[in-house]
PDB file of C-alpha atoms and ligand atoms in Angstrom:
ATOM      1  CA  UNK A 518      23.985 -56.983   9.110  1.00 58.00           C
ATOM      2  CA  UNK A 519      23.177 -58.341  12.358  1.00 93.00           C
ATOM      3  CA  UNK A 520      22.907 -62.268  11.389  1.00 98.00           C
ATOM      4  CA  UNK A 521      25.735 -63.625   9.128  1.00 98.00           C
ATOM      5  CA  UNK A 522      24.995 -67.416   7.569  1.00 98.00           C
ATOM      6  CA  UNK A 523      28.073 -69.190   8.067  1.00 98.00           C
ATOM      7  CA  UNK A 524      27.646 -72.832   5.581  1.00 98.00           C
ATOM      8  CA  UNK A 525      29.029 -76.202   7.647  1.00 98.00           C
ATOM      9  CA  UNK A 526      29.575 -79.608   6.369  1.00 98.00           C
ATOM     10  CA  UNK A 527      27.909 -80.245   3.615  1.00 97.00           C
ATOM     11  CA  UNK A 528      24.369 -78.302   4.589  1.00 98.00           C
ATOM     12  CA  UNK A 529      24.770 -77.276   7.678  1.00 98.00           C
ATOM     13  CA  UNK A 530      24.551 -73.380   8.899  1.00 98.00           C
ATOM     14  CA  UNK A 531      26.560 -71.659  11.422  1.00 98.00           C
ATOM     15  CA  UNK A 532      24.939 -68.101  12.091  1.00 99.00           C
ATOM     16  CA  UNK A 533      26.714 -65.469  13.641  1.00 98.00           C
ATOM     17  CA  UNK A 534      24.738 -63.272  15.643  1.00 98.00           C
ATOM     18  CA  UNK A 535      26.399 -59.805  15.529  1.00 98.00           C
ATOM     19  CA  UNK A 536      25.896 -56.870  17.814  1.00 97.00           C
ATOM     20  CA  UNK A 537      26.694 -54.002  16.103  1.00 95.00           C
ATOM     21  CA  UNK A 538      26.926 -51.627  19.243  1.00 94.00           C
ATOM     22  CA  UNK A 539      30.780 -53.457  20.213  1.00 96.00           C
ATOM     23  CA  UNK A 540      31.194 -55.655  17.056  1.00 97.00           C
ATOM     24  CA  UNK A 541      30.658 -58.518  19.547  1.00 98.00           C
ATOM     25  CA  UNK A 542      29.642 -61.971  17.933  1.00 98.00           C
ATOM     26  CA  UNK A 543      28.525 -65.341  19.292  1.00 98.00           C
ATOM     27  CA  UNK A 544      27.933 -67.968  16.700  1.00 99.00           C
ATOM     28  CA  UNK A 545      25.015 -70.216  16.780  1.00 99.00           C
ATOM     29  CA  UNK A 546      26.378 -74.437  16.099  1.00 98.00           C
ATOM     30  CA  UNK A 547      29.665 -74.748  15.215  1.00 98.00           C
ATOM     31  CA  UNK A 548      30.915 -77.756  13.364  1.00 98.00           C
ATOM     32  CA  UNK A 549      34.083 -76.052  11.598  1.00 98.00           C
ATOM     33  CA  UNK A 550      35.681 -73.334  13.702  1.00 98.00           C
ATOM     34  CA  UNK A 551      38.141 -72.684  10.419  1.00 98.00           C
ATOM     35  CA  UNK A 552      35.453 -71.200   8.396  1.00 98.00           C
ATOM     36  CA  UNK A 553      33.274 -69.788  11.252  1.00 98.00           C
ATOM     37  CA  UNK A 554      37.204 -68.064  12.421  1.00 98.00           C
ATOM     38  CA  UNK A 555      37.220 -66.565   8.612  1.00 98.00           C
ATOM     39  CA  UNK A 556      33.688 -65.489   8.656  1.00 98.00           C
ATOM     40  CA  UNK A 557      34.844 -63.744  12.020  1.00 98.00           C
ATOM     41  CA  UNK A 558      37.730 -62.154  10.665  1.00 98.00           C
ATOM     42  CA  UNK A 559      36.194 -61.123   7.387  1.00 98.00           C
ATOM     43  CA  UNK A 560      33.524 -59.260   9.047  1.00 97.00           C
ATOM     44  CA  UNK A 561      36.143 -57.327  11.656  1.00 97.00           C
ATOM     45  CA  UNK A 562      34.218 -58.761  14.624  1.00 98.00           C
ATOM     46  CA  UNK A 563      35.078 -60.368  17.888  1.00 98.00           C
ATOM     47  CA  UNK A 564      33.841 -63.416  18.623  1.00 98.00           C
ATOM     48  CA  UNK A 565      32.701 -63.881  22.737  1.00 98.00           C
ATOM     49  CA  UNK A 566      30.317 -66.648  22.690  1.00 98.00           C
ATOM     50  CA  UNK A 567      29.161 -70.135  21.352  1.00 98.00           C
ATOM     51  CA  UNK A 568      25.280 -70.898  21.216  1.00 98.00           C
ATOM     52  CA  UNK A 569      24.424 -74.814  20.615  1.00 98.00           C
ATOM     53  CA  UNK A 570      21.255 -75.926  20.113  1.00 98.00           C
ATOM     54  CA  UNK A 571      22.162 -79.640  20.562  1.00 98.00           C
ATOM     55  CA  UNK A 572      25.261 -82.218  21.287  1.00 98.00           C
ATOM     56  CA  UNK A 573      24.901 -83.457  17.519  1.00 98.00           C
ATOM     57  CA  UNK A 574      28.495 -83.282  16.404  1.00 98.00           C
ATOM     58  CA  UNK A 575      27.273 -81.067  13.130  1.00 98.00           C
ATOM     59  CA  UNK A 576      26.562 -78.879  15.683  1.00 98.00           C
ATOM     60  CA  UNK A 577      29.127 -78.842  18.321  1.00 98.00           C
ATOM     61  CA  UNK A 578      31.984 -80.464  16.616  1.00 98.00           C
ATOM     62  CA  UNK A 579      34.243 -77.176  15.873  1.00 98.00           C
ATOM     63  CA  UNK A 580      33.706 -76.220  19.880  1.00 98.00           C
ATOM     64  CA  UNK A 581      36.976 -77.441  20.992  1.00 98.00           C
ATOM     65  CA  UNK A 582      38.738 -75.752  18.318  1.00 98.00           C
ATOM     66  CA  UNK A 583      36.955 -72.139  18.710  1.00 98.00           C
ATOM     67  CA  UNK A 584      38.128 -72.423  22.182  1.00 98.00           C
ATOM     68  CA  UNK A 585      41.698 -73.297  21.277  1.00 98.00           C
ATOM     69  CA  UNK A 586      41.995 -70.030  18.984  1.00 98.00           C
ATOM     70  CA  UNK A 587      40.182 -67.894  21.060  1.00 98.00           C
ATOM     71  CA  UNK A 588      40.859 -68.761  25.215  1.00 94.00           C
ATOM     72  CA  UNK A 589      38.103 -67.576  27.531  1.00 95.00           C
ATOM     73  CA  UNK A 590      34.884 -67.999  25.008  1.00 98.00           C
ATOM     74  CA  UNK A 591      32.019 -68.591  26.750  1.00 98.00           C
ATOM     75  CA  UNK A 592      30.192 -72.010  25.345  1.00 98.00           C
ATOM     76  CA  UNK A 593      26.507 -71.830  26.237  1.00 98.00           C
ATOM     77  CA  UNK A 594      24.611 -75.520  26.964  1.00 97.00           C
ATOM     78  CA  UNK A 595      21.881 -77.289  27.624  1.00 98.00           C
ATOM     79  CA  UNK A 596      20.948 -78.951  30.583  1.00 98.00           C
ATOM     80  CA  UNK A 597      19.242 -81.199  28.901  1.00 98.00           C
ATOM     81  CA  UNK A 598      22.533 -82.597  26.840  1.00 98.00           C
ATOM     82  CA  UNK A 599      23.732 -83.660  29.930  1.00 96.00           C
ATOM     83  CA  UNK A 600      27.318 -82.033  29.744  1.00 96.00           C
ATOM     84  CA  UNK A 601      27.612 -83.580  25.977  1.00 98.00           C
ATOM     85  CA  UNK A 602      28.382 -80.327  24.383  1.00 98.00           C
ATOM     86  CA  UNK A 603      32.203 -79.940  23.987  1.00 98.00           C
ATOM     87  CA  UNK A 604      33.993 -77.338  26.300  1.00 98.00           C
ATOM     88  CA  UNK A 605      30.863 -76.073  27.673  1.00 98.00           C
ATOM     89  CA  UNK A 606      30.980 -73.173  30.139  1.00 98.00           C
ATOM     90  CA  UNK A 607      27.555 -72.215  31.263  1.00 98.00           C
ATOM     91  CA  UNK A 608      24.939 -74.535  31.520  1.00 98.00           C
ATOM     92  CA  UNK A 609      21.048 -72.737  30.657  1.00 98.00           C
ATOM     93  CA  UNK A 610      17.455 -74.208  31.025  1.00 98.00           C
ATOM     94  CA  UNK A 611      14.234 -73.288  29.247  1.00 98.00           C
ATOM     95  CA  UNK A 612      13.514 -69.572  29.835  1.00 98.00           C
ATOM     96  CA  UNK A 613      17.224 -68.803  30.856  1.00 98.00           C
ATOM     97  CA  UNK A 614      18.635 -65.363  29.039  1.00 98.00           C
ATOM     98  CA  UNK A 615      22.096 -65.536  27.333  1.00 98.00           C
ATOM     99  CA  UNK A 616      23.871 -62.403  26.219  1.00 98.00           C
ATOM    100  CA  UNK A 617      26.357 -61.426  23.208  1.00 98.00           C
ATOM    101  CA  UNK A 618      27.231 -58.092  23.585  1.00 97.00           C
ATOM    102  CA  UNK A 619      24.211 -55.906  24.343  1.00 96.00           C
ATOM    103  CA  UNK A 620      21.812 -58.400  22.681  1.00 97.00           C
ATOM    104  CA  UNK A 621      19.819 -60.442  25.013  1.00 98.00           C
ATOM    105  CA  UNK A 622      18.314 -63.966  23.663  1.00 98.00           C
ATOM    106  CA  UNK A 623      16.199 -66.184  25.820  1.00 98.00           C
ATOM    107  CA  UNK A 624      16.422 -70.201  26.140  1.00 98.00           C
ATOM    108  CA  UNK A 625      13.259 -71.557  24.839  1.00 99.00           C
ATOM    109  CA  UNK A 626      13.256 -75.457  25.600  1.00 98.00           C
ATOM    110  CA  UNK A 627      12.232 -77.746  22.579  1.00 98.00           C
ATOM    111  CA  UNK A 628      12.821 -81.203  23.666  1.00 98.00           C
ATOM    112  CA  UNK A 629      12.222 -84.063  21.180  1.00 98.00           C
ATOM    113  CA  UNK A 630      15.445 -84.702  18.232  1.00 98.00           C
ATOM    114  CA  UNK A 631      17.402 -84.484  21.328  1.00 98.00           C
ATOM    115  CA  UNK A 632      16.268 -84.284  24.891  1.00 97.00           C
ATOM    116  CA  UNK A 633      17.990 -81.112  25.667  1.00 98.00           C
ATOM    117  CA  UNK A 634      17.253 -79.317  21.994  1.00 98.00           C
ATOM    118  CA  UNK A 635      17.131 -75.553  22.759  1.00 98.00           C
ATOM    119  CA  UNK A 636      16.528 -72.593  20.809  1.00 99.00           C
ATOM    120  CA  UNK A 637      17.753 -69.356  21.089  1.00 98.00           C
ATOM    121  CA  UNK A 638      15.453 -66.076  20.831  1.00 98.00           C
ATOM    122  CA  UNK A 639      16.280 -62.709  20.286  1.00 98.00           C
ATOM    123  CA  UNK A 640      13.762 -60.106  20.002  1.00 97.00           C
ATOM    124  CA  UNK A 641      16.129 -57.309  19.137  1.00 96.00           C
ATOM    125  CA  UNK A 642      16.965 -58.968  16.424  1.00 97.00           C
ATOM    126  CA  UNK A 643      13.156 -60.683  15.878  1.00 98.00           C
ATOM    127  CA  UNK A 644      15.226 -64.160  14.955  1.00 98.00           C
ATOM    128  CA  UNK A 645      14.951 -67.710  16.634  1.00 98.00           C
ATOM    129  CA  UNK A 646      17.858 -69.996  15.628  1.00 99.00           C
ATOM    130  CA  UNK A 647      15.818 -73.455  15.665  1.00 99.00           C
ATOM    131  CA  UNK A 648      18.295 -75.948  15.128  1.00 98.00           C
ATOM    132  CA  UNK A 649      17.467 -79.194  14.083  1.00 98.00           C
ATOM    133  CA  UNK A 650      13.828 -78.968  15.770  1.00 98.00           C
ATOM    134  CA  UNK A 651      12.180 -76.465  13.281  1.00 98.00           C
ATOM    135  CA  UNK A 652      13.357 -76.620   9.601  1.00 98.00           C
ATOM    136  CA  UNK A 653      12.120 -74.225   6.940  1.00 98.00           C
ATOM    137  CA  UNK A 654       8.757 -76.463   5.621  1.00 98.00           C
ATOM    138  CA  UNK A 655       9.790 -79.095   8.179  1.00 98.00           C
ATOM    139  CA  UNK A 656      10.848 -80.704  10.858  1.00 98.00           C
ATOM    140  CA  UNK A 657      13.456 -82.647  12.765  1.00 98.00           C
ATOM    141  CA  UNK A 658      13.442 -86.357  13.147  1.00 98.00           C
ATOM    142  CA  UNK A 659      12.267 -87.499  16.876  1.00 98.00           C
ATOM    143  CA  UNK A 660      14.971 -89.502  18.014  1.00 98.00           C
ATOM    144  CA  UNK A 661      14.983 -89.138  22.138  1.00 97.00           C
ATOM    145  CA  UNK A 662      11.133 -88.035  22.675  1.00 92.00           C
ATOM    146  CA  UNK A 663       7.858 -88.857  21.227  1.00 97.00           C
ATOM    147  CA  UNK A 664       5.744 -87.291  18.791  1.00 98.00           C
ATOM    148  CA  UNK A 665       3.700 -85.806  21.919  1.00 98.00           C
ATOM    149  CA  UNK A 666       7.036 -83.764  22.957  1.00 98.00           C
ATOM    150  CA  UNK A 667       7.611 -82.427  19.496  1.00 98.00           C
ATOM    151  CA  UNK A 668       4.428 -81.359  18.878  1.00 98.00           C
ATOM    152  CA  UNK A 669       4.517 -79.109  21.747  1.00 98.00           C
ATOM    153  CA  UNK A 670       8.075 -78.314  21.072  1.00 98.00           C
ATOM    154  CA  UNK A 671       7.024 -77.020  17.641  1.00 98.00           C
ATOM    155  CA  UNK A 672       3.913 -75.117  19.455  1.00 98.00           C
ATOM    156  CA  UNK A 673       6.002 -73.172  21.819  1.00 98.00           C
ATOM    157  CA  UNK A 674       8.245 -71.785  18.382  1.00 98.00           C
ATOM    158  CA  UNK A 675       4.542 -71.126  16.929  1.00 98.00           C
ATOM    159  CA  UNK A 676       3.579 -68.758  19.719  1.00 98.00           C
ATOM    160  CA  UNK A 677       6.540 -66.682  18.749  1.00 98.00           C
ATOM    161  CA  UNK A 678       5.493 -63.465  16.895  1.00 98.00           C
ATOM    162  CA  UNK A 679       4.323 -64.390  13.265  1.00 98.00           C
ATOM    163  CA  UNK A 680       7.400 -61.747  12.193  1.00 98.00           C
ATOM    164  CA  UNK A 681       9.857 -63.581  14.097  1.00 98.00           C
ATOM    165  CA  UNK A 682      12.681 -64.870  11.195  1.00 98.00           C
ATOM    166  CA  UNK A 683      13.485 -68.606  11.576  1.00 98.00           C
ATOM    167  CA  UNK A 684      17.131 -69.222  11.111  1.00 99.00           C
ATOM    168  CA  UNK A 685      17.332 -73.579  11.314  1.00 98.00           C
ATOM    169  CA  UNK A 686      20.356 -75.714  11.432  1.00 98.00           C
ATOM    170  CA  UNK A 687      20.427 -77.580   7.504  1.00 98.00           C
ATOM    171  CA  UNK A 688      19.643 -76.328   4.018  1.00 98.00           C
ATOM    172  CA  UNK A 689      16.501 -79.072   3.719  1.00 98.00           C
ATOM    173  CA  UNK A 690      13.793 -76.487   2.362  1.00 98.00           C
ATOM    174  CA  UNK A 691      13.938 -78.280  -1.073  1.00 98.00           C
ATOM    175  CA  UNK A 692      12.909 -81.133  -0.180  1.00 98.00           C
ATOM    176  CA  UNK A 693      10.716 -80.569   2.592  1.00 98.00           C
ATOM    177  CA  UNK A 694       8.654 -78.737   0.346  1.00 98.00           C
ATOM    178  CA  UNK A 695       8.415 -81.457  -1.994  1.00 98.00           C
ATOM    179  CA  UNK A 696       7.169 -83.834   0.642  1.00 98.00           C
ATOM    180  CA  UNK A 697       4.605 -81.359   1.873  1.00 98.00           C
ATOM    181  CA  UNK A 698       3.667 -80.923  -1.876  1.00 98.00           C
ATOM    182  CA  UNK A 699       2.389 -84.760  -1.416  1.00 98.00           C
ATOM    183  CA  UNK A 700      -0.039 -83.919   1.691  1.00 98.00           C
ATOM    184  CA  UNK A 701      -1.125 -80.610   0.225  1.00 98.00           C
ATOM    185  CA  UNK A 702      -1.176 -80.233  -3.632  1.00 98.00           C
ATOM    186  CA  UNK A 703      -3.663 -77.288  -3.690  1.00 98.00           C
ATOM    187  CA  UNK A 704      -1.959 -75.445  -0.665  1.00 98.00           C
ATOM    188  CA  UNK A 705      -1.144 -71.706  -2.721  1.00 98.00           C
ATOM    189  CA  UNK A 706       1.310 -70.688  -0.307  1.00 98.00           C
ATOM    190  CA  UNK A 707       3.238 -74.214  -0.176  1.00 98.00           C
ATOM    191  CA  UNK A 708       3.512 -74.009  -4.119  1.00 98.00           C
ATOM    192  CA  UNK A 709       4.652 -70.574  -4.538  1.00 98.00           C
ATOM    193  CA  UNK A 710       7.422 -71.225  -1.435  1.00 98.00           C
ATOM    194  CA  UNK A 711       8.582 -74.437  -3.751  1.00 98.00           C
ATOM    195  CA  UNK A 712       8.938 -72.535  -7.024  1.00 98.00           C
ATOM    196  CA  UNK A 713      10.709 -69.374  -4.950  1.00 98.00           C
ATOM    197  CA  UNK A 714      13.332 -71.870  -3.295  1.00 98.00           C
ATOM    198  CA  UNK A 715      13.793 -74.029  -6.508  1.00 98.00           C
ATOM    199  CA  UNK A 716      14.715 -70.664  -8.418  1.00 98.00           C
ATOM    200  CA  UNK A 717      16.992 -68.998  -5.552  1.00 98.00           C
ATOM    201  CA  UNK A 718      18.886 -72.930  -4.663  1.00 98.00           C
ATOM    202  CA  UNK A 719      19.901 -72.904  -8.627  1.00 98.00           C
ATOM    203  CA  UNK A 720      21.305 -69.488  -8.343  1.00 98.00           C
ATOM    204  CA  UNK A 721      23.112 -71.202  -5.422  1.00 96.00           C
ATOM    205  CA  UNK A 722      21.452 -68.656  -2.322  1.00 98.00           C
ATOM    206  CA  UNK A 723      20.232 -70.184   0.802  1.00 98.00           C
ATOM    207  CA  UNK A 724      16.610 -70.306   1.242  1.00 98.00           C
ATOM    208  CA  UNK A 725      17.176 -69.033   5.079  1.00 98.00           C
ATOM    209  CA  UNK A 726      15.476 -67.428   6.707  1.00 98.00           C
ATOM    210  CA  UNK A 727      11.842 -67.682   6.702  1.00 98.00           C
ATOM    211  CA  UNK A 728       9.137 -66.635   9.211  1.00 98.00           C
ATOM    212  CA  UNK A 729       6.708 -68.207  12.039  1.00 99.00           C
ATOM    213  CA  UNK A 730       4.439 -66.467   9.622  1.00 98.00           C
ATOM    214  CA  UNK A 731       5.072 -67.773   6.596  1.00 98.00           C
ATOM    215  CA  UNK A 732       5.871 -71.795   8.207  1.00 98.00           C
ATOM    216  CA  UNK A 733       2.061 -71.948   9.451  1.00 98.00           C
ATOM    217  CA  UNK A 734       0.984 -71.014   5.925  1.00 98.00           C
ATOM    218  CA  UNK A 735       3.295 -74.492   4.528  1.00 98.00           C
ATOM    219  CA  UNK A 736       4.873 -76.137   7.275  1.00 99.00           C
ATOM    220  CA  UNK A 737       3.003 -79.403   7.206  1.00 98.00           C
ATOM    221  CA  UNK A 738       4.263 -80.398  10.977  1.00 98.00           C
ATOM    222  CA  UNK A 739       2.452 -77.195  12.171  1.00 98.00           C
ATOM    223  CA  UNK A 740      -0.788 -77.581  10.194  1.00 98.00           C
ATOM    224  CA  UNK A 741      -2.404 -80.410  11.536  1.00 97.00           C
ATOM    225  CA  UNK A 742      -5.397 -78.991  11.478  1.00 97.00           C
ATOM    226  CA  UNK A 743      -5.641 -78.694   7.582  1.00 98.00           C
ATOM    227  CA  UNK A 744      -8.495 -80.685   6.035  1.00 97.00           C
ATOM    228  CA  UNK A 745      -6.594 -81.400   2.803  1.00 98.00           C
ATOM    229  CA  UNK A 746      -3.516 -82.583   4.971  1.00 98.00           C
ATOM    230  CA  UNK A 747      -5.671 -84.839   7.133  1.00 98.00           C
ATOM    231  CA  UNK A 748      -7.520 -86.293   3.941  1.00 98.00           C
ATOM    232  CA  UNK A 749      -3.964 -86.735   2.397  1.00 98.00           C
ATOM    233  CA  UNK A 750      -3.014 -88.803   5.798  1.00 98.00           C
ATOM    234  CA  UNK A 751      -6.431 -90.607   6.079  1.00 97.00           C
ATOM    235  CA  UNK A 752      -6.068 -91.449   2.618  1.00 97.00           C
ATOM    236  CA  UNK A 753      -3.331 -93.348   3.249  1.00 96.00           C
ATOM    237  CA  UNK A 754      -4.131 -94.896   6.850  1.00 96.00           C
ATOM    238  CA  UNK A 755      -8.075 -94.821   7.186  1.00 95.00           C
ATOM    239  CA  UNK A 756      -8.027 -95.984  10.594  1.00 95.00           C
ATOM    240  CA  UNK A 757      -5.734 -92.509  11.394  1.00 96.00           C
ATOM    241  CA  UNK A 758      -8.373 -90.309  13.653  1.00 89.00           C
ATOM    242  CA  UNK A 759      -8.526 -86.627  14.564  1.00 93.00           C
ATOM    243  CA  UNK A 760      -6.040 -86.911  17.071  1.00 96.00           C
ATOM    244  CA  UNK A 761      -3.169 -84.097  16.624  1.00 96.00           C
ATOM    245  CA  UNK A 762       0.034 -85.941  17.578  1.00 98.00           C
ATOM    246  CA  UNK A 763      -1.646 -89.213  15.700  1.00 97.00           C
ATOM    247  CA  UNK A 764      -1.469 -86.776  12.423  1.00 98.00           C
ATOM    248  CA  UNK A 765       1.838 -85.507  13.409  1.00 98.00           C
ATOM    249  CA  UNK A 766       3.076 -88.638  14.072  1.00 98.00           C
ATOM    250  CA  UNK A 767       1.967 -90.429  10.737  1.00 98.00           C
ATOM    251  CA  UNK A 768       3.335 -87.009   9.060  1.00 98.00           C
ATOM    252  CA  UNK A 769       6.524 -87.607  10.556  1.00 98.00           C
ATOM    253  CA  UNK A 770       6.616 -91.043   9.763  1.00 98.00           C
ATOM    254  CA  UNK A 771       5.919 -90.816   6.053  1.00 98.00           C
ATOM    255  CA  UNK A 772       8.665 -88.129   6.219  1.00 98.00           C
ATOM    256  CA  UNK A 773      11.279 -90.272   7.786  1.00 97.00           C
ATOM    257  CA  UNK A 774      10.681 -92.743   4.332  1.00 97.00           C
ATOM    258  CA  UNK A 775      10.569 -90.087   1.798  1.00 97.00           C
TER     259      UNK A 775
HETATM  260 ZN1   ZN B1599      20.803 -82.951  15.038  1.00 72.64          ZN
HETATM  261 FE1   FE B1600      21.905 -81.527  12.382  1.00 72.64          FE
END
């Protein structure tokens, strides 16, 4: 198994990204190195790097301990973040390749929950670990940029192939789907996705991961364009217009409240 769910806090996920030609292992977001350590252990791996996709402490916050039980990890981090990940080693930028092991995964830059919000790629492995930019049926709440900058945040993760598996940073898919429900009650896809994640969170699984795919068929913050979404929106504001980000925006406003 090359991607290994690792559950933080109280629902956060830690992934390990395993490549099975050394056993090698980075971990994507660390915010308890004691279970991401046993997770390690369990699977007889090595651990060699640490991939954050932003300085939010349920992110980073078990950095300075992975590095304490395991001198000489490399701690990837952004730019952007503006040396606020803890015991960072190598700074990358958008388009920037990192390695663990013999996999390769590129930087993709997705400004917009935090100004230096990356994602990591890896088309060996056809994941993206999204962080807290793209959730499954969601999205993350624009605190440093503007709607603008996560709208074409969420377009660049979009472009990736449609079979690409989305591995985000919290277990939100519940929910999200139940405020999508609101903007698109006749949406097939969206309804089937809500009763498949109600039945699998009761059995206690995680609803991880999904596709690019499968998010443009019920992601609301990636189908702007859909006329029952816009009515739903217009309904509510009639003086909202056509505009893209406008719809995003409101989207992600009504979302903030829900
Ligand atoms: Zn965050
Ligand atoms: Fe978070």
């Amino acid at each position: 198994m090359a991607i290994i769910p690792v559950p933080q806090l109280s629902d956060n996920y830690a992934y390990l990204v395993v490549d099975d030609a050394t056993r090698e292992c980075g971990v994507v977001d660390c915010a308890e190195a004691d279970k991401v350590l046993a997770a390690v252990r369990q699977h007889g791996l090595k651990l060699t790097t640490v991939l954050p996709t932003h300085y939010h402490f349920d992110h980073v916050g078990g950095n300075e301990d992975l590095v304490k039980a395991i001198p000489g990890l490399r701690v990837y981090g952004a730019r952007g973040e503006h040396g606020r990940i803890p015991a960072q080693t190598d700074e990358v930028d958008d388009g920037d390749t990192v390695a663990v092991g013999t996999l390769r995964g590129r930087v993709i830059g997705i400004p917009a929950h935090t100004n230096g919000h990356i994602a990591y790629y890896f088309p060996q492995l056809e994941a993206v670990f999204t962080g807290d930019t793209l959730f499954i049926a969601g999205c993350g709440r624009v605190f440093e940029g503007k709607a603008q900058t996560m709208v074409e945040s969420l377009a660049k993760l979009a472009a990736l192939p449609d079979t690409t598996q989305v591995y985000c940073g919290h277990e939100y898919t519940e929910k999200n789907l139940r405020f999508a429900l609101t903007l698109e009650p006749s949406n097939q896809a969206l309804k089937d996705k809500y009763e498949w994640t109600r039945q699998i969170r009761a059995e206690g699984k995680y609803s991880i991961p999904s596709t690019i795919g499968q998010e443009k068929q019920f992601n609301p913050f990636l189908r702007t364009d859909s006329p029952e979404l816009r009515a739903s929106l217009k309904k509510l504001d009639p003086a909202l217009g056509d505009d893209r980000v406008a719809i995003f925006a409101k989207a992600r406003e009504l979302k903030d409240r829900f």
